[in-house]
Amino acid sequence: MTGLSNEELRRYARQTILPNVGLDGQRRLKAARVLLVGAGGLGSPAALYLAAAGVGTLGLVDFDVVDASNLHRQILHGTAAVGTPKLDSARARLADVNPHVTLELHETRLTSANALEILRGYDVVVDGTDNFATRYLVNDACVMLGLPNVHGAIFQFEGQASVFCTADGPCYRCLFPEPPPPGLVPSCAEGGVLGVLPGLVGTIQATETLKLLLGLGDSLAGRLLLVDTLGMAFRTVKVPRDPACRACGTREITTLVDYDAYCGTPAPAPDGSAAALELTPRELAARLDAGAPLDLVDVREPHEWAEGRLAGARLVPLGTLDAAMDTFDPSREIVVYCRSGMRSANAARRLREAGFHVSSLAGGILRWEDELG
Ligand SMILES: [Zn+2]
């Protein structure tokens, strides 16, 4: 069993005196590995409390950078971190909260190609994603790997939490077999959220995670907790396991699926063509050569811009996008690019939601240099 130093014994004293926790429980937490998918509104309080409680290894999956509009709810990140990767500010904050925690940072978007590899080896997965695509991906991967999935979701003033994929509990698909059709889901940015709500729900996720690791109490497995902040009412509804569930019942789902075009991922263009959302380097070069009237926008950081950029571009770092909104011309086509295409996809989604005609350079400047450099 993992040993605890004198400093750790002092740090966790108010927790180890709890009945049913004790030094054994604390050692169990230290030996535990928890993966947080998303370092945003839900992941922030969950990560802070799990680190503070002494969970030995915390994994974090996120690819986004801190935006000023995140700060009202994503309490892992501060004003000084705007424009920097969320994982960088998470690392600094969590190391200060508890230097005994080992952090494993996965700076990537979770996809069908990498989900199993990333989730494998953790004891519990905390789903703090804001979109259906990733939520189904996390659920299906947890079913396949036999990992508990501590679920949380929020919308405007209401939230929900549960524990899925335990040995005999239901999974997310037992409750919601398939994602809703793309057009029916308002985007996260359109829907809005009361900043403290993910604080409540993410803290409930951290609580359920600690209970699972310590083997304490009754988990939310088999129950969905509904949180209504306006009525300040908490209620639970029973969620039975569905023997016909294609994930955990019949096990028909044997490969992971990337559901595109849901909240948090690029939506189809108004003309319905998915291709209009992304331009390949060759397509962009051809449009530029032909003198197409488009505004080329670089959403990287100033130090990256200083090292080289596409001719004719202007710099608007992703973290300053909201503030720069009214500098864009709605009558012109915008093409955004970054290093690898991740940040520009984020920028393109936000510009599109603000009504601009915009596409993102697929693969970013790296692919551009690769194919045309
Ligand atoms: Zn199921």
PDB file of N, CA, C and O in Angstrom, residues 272-345:
ATOM      1  N   GLY A 272     -25.821  23.533 -45.809  1.00  0.00           N
ATOM      2  CA  GLY A 272     -25.861  22.095 -45.570  1.00  0.00           C
ATOM      3  C   GLY A 272     -24.578  21.373 -45.904  1.00  0.00           C
ATOM      4  O   GLY A 272     -24.436  20.200 -45.613  1.00  0.00           O
ATOM      5  N   SER A 273     -23.621  22.074 -46.493  1.00  0.00           N
ATOM      6  CA  SER A 273     -22.398  21.375 -46.878  1.00  0.00           C
ATOM      7  C   SER A 273     -21.397  21.377 -45.744  1.00  0.00           C
ATOM      8  O   SER A 273     -21.036  22.428 -45.225  1.00  0.00           O
ATOM      9  N   ALA A 274     -21.011  20.206 -45.334  1.00  0.00           N
ATOM     10  CA  ALA A 274     -20.038  20.106 -44.248  1.00  0.00           C
ATOM     11  C   ALA A 274     -18.689  20.641 -44.698  1.00  0.00           C
ATOM     12  O   ALA A 274     -17.936  21.209 -43.923  1.00  0.00           O
ATOM     13  N   ALA A 275     -18.390  20.463 -45.986  1.00  0.00           N
ATOM     14  CA  ALA A 275     -17.082  20.847 -46.498  1.00  0.00           C
ATOM     15  C   ALA A 275     -16.843  22.347 -46.393  1.00  0.00           C
ATOM     16  O   ALA A 275     -15.712  22.791 -46.309  1.00  0.00           O
ATOM     17  N   ALA A 276     -17.936  23.120 -46.381  1.00  0.00           N
ATOM     18  CA  ALA A 276     -17.775  24.569 -46.325  1.00  0.00           C
ATOM     19  C   ALA A 276     -17.168  25.012 -45.001  1.00  0.00           C
ATOM     20  O   ALA A 276     -16.650  26.104 -44.895  1.00  0.00           O
ATOM     21  N   LEU A 277     -17.218  24.134 -43.981  1.00  0.00           N
ATOM     22  CA  LEU A 277     -16.728  24.510 -42.658  1.00  0.00           C
ATOM     23  C   LEU A 277     -15.209  24.489 -42.585  1.00  0.00           C
ATOM     24  O   LEU A 277     -14.613  25.202 -41.823  1.00  0.00           O
ATOM     25  N   GLU A 278     -14.614  23.626 -43.379  1.00  0.00           N
ATOM     26  CA  GLU A 278     -13.162  23.503 -43.349  1.00  0.00           C
ATOM     27  C   GLU A 278     -12.636  23.633 -44.761  1.00  0.00           C
ATOM     28  O   GLU A 278     -13.239  23.143 -45.708  1.00  0.00           O
ATOM     29  N   LEU A 279     -11.502  24.296 -44.889  1.00  0.00           N
ATOM     30  CA  LEU A 279     -10.824  24.364 -46.175  1.00  0.00           C
ATOM     31  C   LEU A 279      -9.525  23.598 -46.036  1.00  0.00           C
ATOM     32  O   LEU A 279      -8.841  23.724 -45.014  1.00  0.00           O
ATOM     33  N   THR A 280      -9.172  22.823 -47.029  1.00  0.00           N
ATOM     34  CA  THR A 280      -7.858  22.197 -47.003  1.00  0.00           C
ATOM     35  C   THR A 280      -6.842  23.263 -47.414  1.00  0.00           C
ATOM     36  O   THR A 280      -7.203  24.284 -48.013  1.00  0.00           O
ATOM     37  N   PRO A 281      -5.565  23.068 -47.095  1.00  0.00           N
ATOM     38  CA  PRO A 281      -4.554  24.045 -47.517  1.00  0.00           C
ATOM     39  C   PRO A 281      -4.613  24.326 -49.021  1.00  0.00           C
ATOM     40  O   PRO A 281      -4.520  25.473 -49.457  1.00  0.00           O
ATOM     41  N   ARG A 282      -4.789  23.269 -49.831  1.00  0.00           N
ATOM     42  CA  ARG A 282      -4.836  23.473 -51.281  1.00  0.00           C
ATOM     43  C   ARG A 282      -6.034  24.311 -51.698  1.00  0.00           C
ATOM     44  O   ARG A 282      -5.929  25.182 -52.568  1.00  0.00           O
ATOM     45  N   GLU A 283      -7.188  24.043 -51.048  1.00  0.00           N
ATOM     46  CA  GLU A 283      -8.382  24.838 -51.370  1.00  0.00           C
ATOM     47  C   GLU A 283      -8.169  26.306 -51.019  1.00  0.00           C
ATOM     48  O   GLU A 283      -8.507  27.207 -51.794  1.00  0.00           O
ATOM     49  N   LEU A 284      -7.588  26.526 -49.836  1.00  0.00           N
ATOM     50  CA  LEU A 284      -7.352  27.918 -49.420  1.00  0.00           C
ATOM     51  C   LEU A 284      -6.354  28.593 -50.361  1.00  0.00           C
ATOM     52  O   LEU A 284      -6.582  29.731 -50.793  1.00  0.00           O
ATOM     53  N   ALA A 285      -5.284  27.888 -50.708  1.00  0.00           N
ATOM     54  CA  ALA A 285      -4.277  28.477 -51.601  1.00  0.00           C
ATOM     55  C   ALA A 285      -4.903  28.835 -52.951  1.00  0.00           C
ATOM     56  O   ALA A 285      -4.627  29.902 -53.512  1.00  0.00           O
ATOM     57  N   ALA A 286      -5.771  27.950 -53.431  1.00  0.00           N
ATOM     58  CA  ALA A 286      -6.417  28.215 -54.717  1.00  0.00           C
ATOM     59  C   ALA A 286      -7.307  29.449 -54.637  1.00  0.00           C
ATOM     60  O   ALA A 286      -7.332  30.281 -55.548  1.00  0.00           O
ATOM     61  N   ARG A 287      -8.039  29.587 -53.512  1.00  0.00           N
ATOM     62  CA  ARG A 287      -8.912  30.760 -53.367  1.00  0.00           C
ATOM     63  C   ARG A 287      -8.085  32.033 -53.271  1.00  0.00           C
ATOM     64  O   ARG A 287      -8.457  33.065 -53.824  1.00  0.00           O
ATOM     65  N   LEU A 288      -6.970  31.967 -52.538  1.00  0.00           N
ATOM     66  CA  LEU A 288      -6.125  33.155 -52.398  1.00  0.00           C
ATOM     67  C   LEU A 288      -5.505  33.524 -53.746  1.00  0.00           C
ATOM     68  O   LEU A 288      -5.469  34.695 -54.134  1.00  0.00           O
ATOM     69  N   ASP A 289      -5.040  32.497 -54.475  1.00  0.00           N
ATOM     70  CA  ASP A 289      -4.437  32.745 -55.799  1.00  0.00           C
ATOM     71  C   ASP A 289      -5.440  33.389 -56.745  1.00  0.00           C
ATOM     72  O   ASP A 289      -5.099  34.222 -57.567  1.00  0.00           O
ATOM     73  N   ALA A 290      -6.709  32.959 -56.592  1.00  0.00           N
ATOM     74  CA  ALA A 290      -7.746  33.485 -57.478  1.00  0.00           C
ATOM     75  C   ALA A 290      -8.215  34.863 -57.037  1.00  0.00           C
ATOM     76  O   ALA A 290      -9.106  35.441 -57.652  1.00  0.00           O
ATOM     77  N   GLY A 291      -7.640  35.371 -55.951  1.00  0.00           N
ATOM     78  CA  GLY A 291      -8.006  36.705 -55.473  1.00  0.00           C
ATOM     79  C   GLY A 291      -9.371  36.751 -54.814  1.00  0.00           C
ATOM     80  O   GLY A 291     -10.036  37.789 -54.828  1.00  0.00           O
ATOM     81  N   ALA A 292      -9.805  35.625 -54.233  1.00  0.00           N
ATOM     82  CA  ALA A 292     -11.106  35.601 -53.572  1.00  0.00           C
ATOM     83  C   ALA A 292     -11.133  36.623 -52.432  1.00  0.00           C
ATOM     84  O   ALA A 292     -10.148  36.758 -51.712  1.00  0.00           O
ATOM     85  N   PRO A 293     -12.241  37.352 -52.279  1.00  0.00           N
ATOM     86  CA  PRO A 293     -12.306  38.368 -51.230  1.00  0.00           C
ATOM     87  C   PRO A 293     -12.542  37.721 -49.869  1.00  0.00           C
ATOM     88  O   PRO A 293     -13.678  37.516 -49.462  1.00  0.00           O
ATOM     89  N   LEU A 294     -11.463  37.375 -49.170  1.00  0.00           N
ATOM     90  CA  LEU A 294     -11.660  36.774 -47.849  1.00  0.00           C
ATOM     91  C   LEU A 294     -10.695  37.369 -46.837  1.00  0.00           C
ATOM     92  O   LEU A 294      -9.622  37.857 -47.196  1.00  0.00           O
ATOM     93  N   ASP A 295     -11.123  37.369 -45.596  1.00  0.00           N
ATOM     94  CA  ASP A 295     -10.299  37.870 -44.498  1.00  0.00           C
ATOM     95  C   ASP A 295      -9.651  36.689 -43.791  1.00  0.00           C
ATOM     96  O   ASP A 295     -10.339  35.825 -43.251  1.00  0.00           O
ATOM     97  N   LEU A 296      -8.333  36.679 -43.824  1.00  0.00           N
ATOM     98  CA  LEU A 296      -7.576  35.578 -43.236  1.00  0.00           C
ATOM     99  C   LEU A 296      -7.189  35.979 -41.804  1.00  0.00           C
ATOM    100  O   LEU A 296      -6.581  37.027 -41.600  1.00  0.00           O
ATOM    101  N   VAL A 297      -7.578  35.131 -40.847  1.00  0.00           N
ATOM    102  CA  VAL A 297      -7.375  35.482 -39.434  1.00  0.00           C
ATOM    103  C   VAL A 297      -6.583  34.389 -38.729  1.00  0.00           C
ATOM    104  O   VAL A 297      -6.950  33.213 -38.773  1.00  0.00           O
ATOM    105  N   ASP A 298      -5.506  34.790 -38.077  1.00  0.00           N
ATOM    106  CA  ASP A 298      -4.635  33.872 -37.326  1.00  0.00           C
ATOM    107  C   ASP A 298      -5.042  33.940 -35.856  1.00  0.00           C
ATOM    108  O   ASP A 298      -4.988  35.010 -35.245  1.00  0.00           O
ATOM    109  N   VAL A 299      -5.490  32.806 -35.277  1.00  0.00           N
ATOM    110  CA  VAL A 299      -5.967  32.837 -33.885  1.00  0.00           C
ATOM    111  C   VAL A 299      -4.926  32.276 -32.908  1.00  0.00           C
ATOM    112  O   VAL A 299      -5.249  31.922 -31.788  1.00  0.00           O
ATOM    113  N   ARG A 300      -3.677  32.202 -33.344  1.00  0.00           N
ATOM    114  CA  ARG A 300      -2.634  31.722 -32.432  1.00  0.00           C
ATOM    115  C   ARG A 300      -2.180  32.849 -31.493  1.00  0.00           C
ATOM    116  O   ARG A 300      -2.686  33.957 -31.533  1.00  0.00           O
ATOM    117  N   GLU A 301      -1.186  32.539 -30.698  1.00  0.00           N
ATOM    118  CA  GLU A 301      -0.640  33.520 -29.750  1.00  0.00           C
ATOM    119  C   GLU A 301       0.428  34.376 -30.446  1.00  0.00           C
ATOM    120  O   GLU A 301       1.033  33.938 -31.423  1.00  0.00           O
ATOM    121  N   PRO A 302       0.673  35.590 -29.920  1.00  0.00           N
ATOM    122  CA  PRO A 302       1.647  36.492 -30.563  1.00  0.00           C
ATOM    123  C   PRO A 302       3.030  35.860 -30.768  1.00  0.00           C
ATOM    124  O   PRO A 302       3.663  36.099 -31.799  1.00  0.00           O
ATOM    125  N   HIS A 303       3.486  35.005 -29.833  1.00  0.00           N
ATOM    126  CA  HIS A 303       4.828  34.439 -30.026  1.00  0.00           C
ATOM    127  C   HIS A 303       4.844  33.430 -31.176  1.00  0.00           C
ATOM    128  O   HIS A 303       5.851  33.266 -31.854  1.00  0.00           O
ATOM    129  N   GLU A 304       3.711  32.799 -31.445  1.00  0.00           N
ATOM    130  CA  GLU A 304       3.651  31.878 -32.581  1.00  0.00           C
ATOM    131  C   GLU A 304       3.594  32.664 -33.895  1.00  0.00           C
ATOM    132  O   GLU A 304       4.216  32.307 -34.888  1.00  0.00           O
ATOM    133  N   TRP A 305       2.812  33.732 -33.858  1.00  0.00           N
ATOM    134  CA  TRP A 305       2.664  34.634 -35.002  1.00  0.00           C
ATOM    135  C   TRP A 305       4.023  35.202 -35.394  1.00  0.00           C
ATOM    136  O   TRP A 305       4.362  35.288 -36.573  1.00  0.00           O
ATOM    137  N   ALA A 306       4.827  35.542 -34.375  1.00  0.00           N
ATOM    138  CA  ALA A 306       6.125  36.157 -34.633  1.00  0.00           C
ATOM    139  C   ALA A 306       7.048  35.202 -35.383  1.00  0.00           C
ATOM    140  O   ALA A 306       7.945  35.625 -36.104  1.00  0.00           O
ATOM    141  N   GLU A 307       6.802  33.896 -35.241  1.00  0.00           N
ATOM    142  CA  GLU A 307       7.689  32.918 -35.878  1.00  0.00           C
ATOM    143  C   GLU A 307       7.314  32.610 -37.323  1.00  0.00           C
ATOM    144  O   GLU A 307       8.021  31.875 -38.005  1.00  0.00           O
ATOM    145  N   GLY A 308       6.195  33.153 -37.775  1.00  0.00           N
ATOM    146  CA  GLY A 308       5.796  32.912 -39.153  1.00  0.00           C
ATOM    147  C   GLY A 308       4.297  32.856 -39.266  1.00  0.00           C
ATOM    148  O   GLY A 308       3.624  32.422 -38.330  1.00  0.00           O
ATOM    149  N   ARG A 309       3.784  33.320 -40.390  1.00  0.00           N
ATOM    150  CA  ARG A 309       2.332  33.405 -40.565  1.00  0.00           C
ATOM    151  C   ARG A 309       1.999  33.333 -42.043  1.00  0.00           C
ATOM    152  O   ARG A 309       2.915  33.387 -42.870  1.00  0.00           O
ATOM    153  N   LEU A 310       0.712  33.210 -42.357  1.00  0.00           N
ATOM    154  CA  LEU A 310       0.305  33.211 -43.757  1.00  0.00           C
ATOM    155  C   LEU A 310       0.202  34.666 -44.236  1.00  0.00           C
ATOM    156  O   LEU A 310      -0.259  35.538 -43.483  1.00  0.00           O
ATOM    157  N   ALA A 311       0.627  34.889 -45.476  1.00  0.00           N
ATOM    158  CA  ALA A 311       0.633  36.248 -46.018  1.00  0.00           C
ATOM    159  C   ALA A 311      -0.782  36.813 -46.029  1.00  0.00           C
ATOM    160  O   ALA A 311      -1.735  36.125 -46.408  1.00  0.00           O
ATOM    161  N   GLY A 312      -0.910  38.050 -45.585  1.00  0.00           N
ATOM    162  CA  GLY A 312      -2.196  38.737 -45.639  1.00  0.00           C
ATOM    163  C   GLY A 312      -3.074  38.496 -44.425  1.00  0.00           C
ATOM    164  O   GLY A 312      -4.187  39.013 -44.351  1.00  0.00           O
ATOM    165  N   ALA A 313      -2.584  37.694 -43.470  1.00  0.00           N
ATOM    166  CA  ALA A 313      -3.412  37.395 -42.300  1.00  0.00           C
ATOM    167  C   ALA A 313      -3.335  38.525 -41.286  1.00  0.00           C
ATOM    168  O   ALA A 313      -2.402  39.328 -41.313  1.00  0.00           O
ATOM    169  N   ARG A 314      -4.346  38.566 -40.394  1.00  0.00           N
ATOM    170  CA  ARG A 314      -4.215  39.436 -39.229  1.00  0.00           C
ATOM    171  C   ARG A 314      -4.350  38.583 -37.978  1.00  0.00           C
ATOM    172  O   ARG A 314      -4.978  37.522 -37.991  1.00  0.00           O
ATOM    173  N   LEU A 315      -3.730  39.043 -36.893  1.00  0.00           N
ATOM    174  CA  LEU A 315      -3.663  38.269 -35.660  1.00  0.00           C
ATOM    175  C   LEU A 315      -4.820  38.629 -34.730  1.00  0.00           C
ATOM    176  O   LEU A 315      -5.015  39.790 -34.383  1.00  0.00           O
ATOM    177  N   VAL A 316      -5.600  37.590 -34.338  1.00  0.00           N
ATOM    178  CA  VAL A 316      -6.611  37.750 -33.282  1.00  0.00           C
ATOM    179  C   VAL A 316      -6.501  36.506 -32.400  1.00  0.00           C
ATOM    180  O   VAL A 316      -7.154  35.495 -32.652  1.00  0.00           O
ATOM    181  N   PRO A 317      -5.634  36.528 -31.364  1.00  0.00           N
ATOM    182  CA  PRO A 317      -5.497  35.335 -30.521  1.00  0.00           C
ATOM    183  C   PRO A 317      -6.865  34.869 -30.004  1.00  0.00           C
ATOM    184  O   PRO A 317      -7.730  35.702 -29.700  1.00  0.00           O
ATOM    185  N   LEU A 318      -7.039  33.546 -29.921  1.00  0.00           N
ATOM    186  CA  LEU A 318      -8.345  32.989 -29.585  1.00  0.00           C
ATOM    187  C   LEU A 318      -8.936  33.613 -28.322  1.00  0.00           C
ATOM    188  O   LEU A 318     -10.129  33.894 -28.259  1.00  0.00           O
ATOM    189  N   GLY A 319      -8.087  33.866 -27.334  1.00  0.00           N
ATOM    190  CA  GLY A 319      -8.585  34.426 -26.079  1.00  0.00           C
ATOM    191  C   GLY A 319      -9.151  35.832 -26.211  1.00  0.00           C
ATOM    192  O   GLY A 319      -9.833  36.313 -25.319  1.00  0.00           O
ATOM    193  N   THR A 320      -8.839  36.511 -27.335  1.00  0.00           N
ATOM    194  CA  THR A 320      -9.328  37.886 -27.513  1.00  0.00           C
ATOM    195  C   THR A 320     -10.455  37.943 -28.536  1.00  0.00           C
ATOM    196  O   THR A 320     -10.898  39.018 -28.914  1.00  0.00           O
ATOM    197  N   LEU A 321     -10.922  36.755 -28.964  1.00  0.00           N
ATOM    198  CA  LEU A 321     -11.898  36.711 -30.055  1.00  0.00           C
ATOM    199  C   LEU A 321     -13.177  37.474 -29.717  1.00  0.00           C
ATOM    200  O   LEU A 321     -13.680  38.253 -30.529  1.00  0.00           O
ATOM    201  N   ASP A 322     -13.709  37.239 -28.519  1.00  0.00           N
ATOM    202  CA  ASP A 322     -14.974  37.895 -28.167  1.00  0.00           C
ATOM    203  C   ASP A 322     -14.834  39.409 -28.216  1.00  0.00           C
ATOM    204  O   ASP A 322     -15.702  40.107 -28.730  1.00  0.00           O
ATOM    205  N   ALA A 323     -13.720  39.897 -27.674  1.00  0.00           N
ATOM    206  CA  ALA A 323     -13.506  41.344 -27.646  1.00  0.00           C
ATOM    207  C   ALA A 323     -13.341  41.906 -29.056  1.00  0.00           C
ATOM    208  O   ALA A 323     -13.650  43.066 -29.309  1.00  0.00           O
ATOM    209  N   ALA A 324     -12.873  41.048 -29.992  1.00  0.00           N
ATOM    210  CA  ALA A 324     -12.592  41.523 -31.350  1.00  0.00           C
ATOM    211  C   ALA A 324     -13.774  41.322 -32.301  1.00  0.00           C
ATOM    212  O   ALA A 324     -13.676  41.642 -33.485  1.00  0.00           O
ATOM    213  N   MET A 325     -14.897  40.772 -31.766  1.00  0.00           N
ATOM    214  CA  MET A 325     -16.026  40.419 -32.639  1.00  0.00           C
ATOM    215  C   MET A 325     -16.427  41.543 -33.590  1.00  0.00           C
ATOM    216  O   MET A 325     -16.691  41.316 -34.748  1.00  0.00           O
ATOM    217  N   ASP A 326     -16.486  42.781 -33.065  1.00  0.00           N
ATOM    218  CA  ASP A 326     -17.018  43.846 -33.922  1.00  0.00           C
ATOM    219  C   ASP A 326     -15.973  44.396 -34.890  1.00  0.00           C
ATOM    220  O   ASP A 326     -16.242  45.339 -35.617  1.00  0.00           O
ATOM    221  N   THR A 327     -14.777  43.777 -34.909  1.00  0.00           N
ATOM    222  CA  THR A 327     -13.802  44.185 -35.921  1.00  0.00           C
ATOM    223  C   THR A 327     -13.923  43.333 -37.183  1.00  0.00           C
ATOM    224  O   THR A 327     -13.227  43.571 -38.163  1.00  0.00           O
ATOM    225  N   PHE A 328     -14.812  42.312 -37.148  1.00  0.00           N
ATOM    226  CA  PHE A 328     -14.996  41.469 -38.336  1.00  0.00           C
ATOM    227  C   PHE A 328     -16.096  42.047 -39.221  1.00  0.00           C
ATOM    228  O   PHE A 328     -17.065  42.622 -38.724  1.00  0.00           O
ATOM    229  N   ASP A 329     -15.921  41.874 -40.520  1.00  0.00           N
ATOM    230  CA  ASP A 329     -16.891  42.396 -41.482  1.00  0.00           C
ATOM    231  C   ASP A 329     -17.867  41.280 -41.852  1.00  0.00           C
ATOM    232  O   ASP A 329     -17.477  40.300 -42.486  1.00  0.00           O
ATOM    233  N   PRO A 330     -19.141  41.431 -41.442  1.00  0.00           N
ATOM    234  CA  PRO A 330     -20.102  40.344 -41.689  1.00  0.00           C
ATOM    235  C   PRO A 330     -20.373  40.112 -43.173  1.00  0.00           C
ATOM    236  O   PRO A 330     -20.926  39.080 -43.549  1.00  0.00           O
ATOM    237  N   SER A 331     -19.994  41.066 -44.028  1.00  0.00           N
ATOM    238  CA  SER A 331     -20.277  40.888 -45.452  1.00  0.00           C
ATOM    239  C   SER A 331     -19.179  40.073 -46.142  1.00  0.00           C
ATOM    240  O   SER A 331     -19.318  39.716 -47.302  1.00  0.00           O
ATOM    241  N   ARG A 332     -18.083  39.823 -45.435  1.00  0.00           N
ATOM    242  CA  ARG A 332     -16.971  39.111 -46.071  1.00  0.00           C
ATOM    243  C   ARG A 332     -16.797  37.709 -45.509  1.00  0.00           C
ATOM    244  O   ARG A 332     -17.172  37.424 -44.372  1.00  0.00           O
ATOM    245  N   GLU A 333     -16.211  36.845 -46.324  1.00  0.00           N
ATOM    246  CA  GLU A 333     -15.903  35.499 -45.864  1.00  0.00           C
ATOM    247  C   GLU A 333     -14.645  35.540 -44.997  1.00  0.00           C
ATOM    248  O   GLU A 333     -13.677  36.223 -45.318  1.00  0.00           O
ATOM    249  N   ILE A 334     -14.683  34.808 -43.883  1.00  0.00           N
ATOM    250  CA  ILE A 334     -13.531  34.760 -42.978  1.00  0.00           C
ATOM    251  C   ILE A 334     -12.937  33.345 -43.024  1.00  0.00           C
ATOM    252  O   ILE A 334     -13.678  32.359 -43.011  1.00  0.00           O
ATOM    253  N   VAL A 335     -11.621  33.259 -43.079  1.00  0.00           N
ATOM    254  CA  VAL A 335     -10.956  31.956 -42.914  1.00  0.00           C
ATOM    255  C   VAL A 335     -10.014  32.072 -41.715  1.00  0.00           C
ATOM    256  O   VAL A 335      -9.159  32.960 -41.679  1.00  0.00           O
ATOM    257  N   VAL A 336     -10.239  31.224 -40.704  1.00  0.00           N
ATOM    258  CA  VAL A 336      -9.396  31.256 -39.513  1.00  0.00           C
ATOM    259  C   VAL A 336      -8.414  30.088 -39.556  1.00  0.00           C
ATOM    260  O   VAL A 336      -8.716  29.028 -40.092  1.00  0.00           O
ATOM    261  N   TYR A 337      -7.233  30.316 -39.010  1.00  0.00           N
ATOM    262  CA  TYR A 337      -6.271  29.214 -38.920  1.00  0.00           C
ATOM    263  C   TYR A 337      -5.487  29.322 -37.627  1.00  0.00           C
ATOM    264  O   TYR A 337      -5.446  30.367 -36.979  1.00  0.00           O
ATOM    265  N   CYS A 338      -4.897  28.186 -37.215  1.00  0.00           N
ATOM    266  CA  CYS A 338      -4.031  28.168 -36.034  1.00  0.00           C
ATOM    267  C   CYS A 338      -2.901  27.195 -36.334  1.00  0.00           C
ATOM    268  O   CYS A 338      -2.535  26.988 -37.481  1.00  0.00           O
ATOM    269  N   ARG A 339      -2.347  26.579 -35.303  1.00  0.00           N
ATOM    270  CA  ARG A 339      -1.222  25.685 -35.528  1.00  0.00           C
ATOM    271  C   ARG A 339      -1.673  24.363 -36.146  1.00  0.00           C
ATOM    272  O   ARG A 339      -1.152  23.921 -37.146  1.00  0.00           O
ATOM    273  N   SER A 340      -2.685  23.730 -35.523  1.00  0.00           N
ATOM    274  CA  SER A 340      -3.063  22.384 -35.970  1.00  0.00           C
ATOM    275  C   SER A 340      -4.525  22.269 -36.392  1.00  0.00           C
ATOM    276  O   SER A 340      -4.958  21.204 -36.818  1.00  0.00           O
ATOM    277  N   GLY A 341      -5.296  23.348 -36.262  1.00  0.00           N
ATOM    278  CA  GLY A 341      -6.698  23.305 -36.664  1.00  0.00           C
ATOM    279  C   GLY A 341      -7.677  23.172 -35.514  1.00  0.00           C
ATOM    280  O   GLY A 341      -8.885  23.262 -35.718  1.00  0.00           O
ATOM    281  N   MET A 342      -7.184  22.965 -34.275  1.00  0.00           N
ATOM    282  CA  MET A 342      -8.067  22.828 -33.111  1.00  0.00           C
ATOM    283  C   MET A 342      -8.634  24.178 -32.679  1.00  0.00           C
ATOM    284  O   MET A 342      -9.833  24.363 -32.544  1.00  0.00           O
ATOM    285  N   ARG A 343      -7.721  25.122 -32.423  1.00  0.00           N
ATOM    286  CA  ARG A 343      -8.183  26.431 -31.955  1.00  0.00           C
ATOM    287  C   ARG A 343      -9.015  27.131 -33.028  1.00  0.00           C
ATOM    288  O   ARG A 343      -9.990  27.808 -32.725  1.00  0.00           O
ATOM    289  N   SER A 344      -8.624  26.948 -34.302  1.00  0.00           N
ATOM    290  CA  SER A 344      -9.382  27.641 -35.346  1.00  0.00           C
ATOM    291  C   SER A 344     -10.772  27.035 -35.507  1.00  0.00           C
ATOM    292  O   SER A 344     -11.733  27.741 -35.836  1.00  0.00           O
ATOM    293  N   ALA A 345     -10.930  25.717 -35.226  1.00  0.00           N
ATOM    294  CA  ALA A 345     -12.267  25.120 -35.270  1.00  0.00           C
ATOM    295  C   ALA A 345     -13.142  25.740 -34.190  1.00  0.00           C
ATOM    296  O   ALA A 345     -14.325  26.036 -34.414  1.00  0.00           O
TER     297      ALA A 345
END
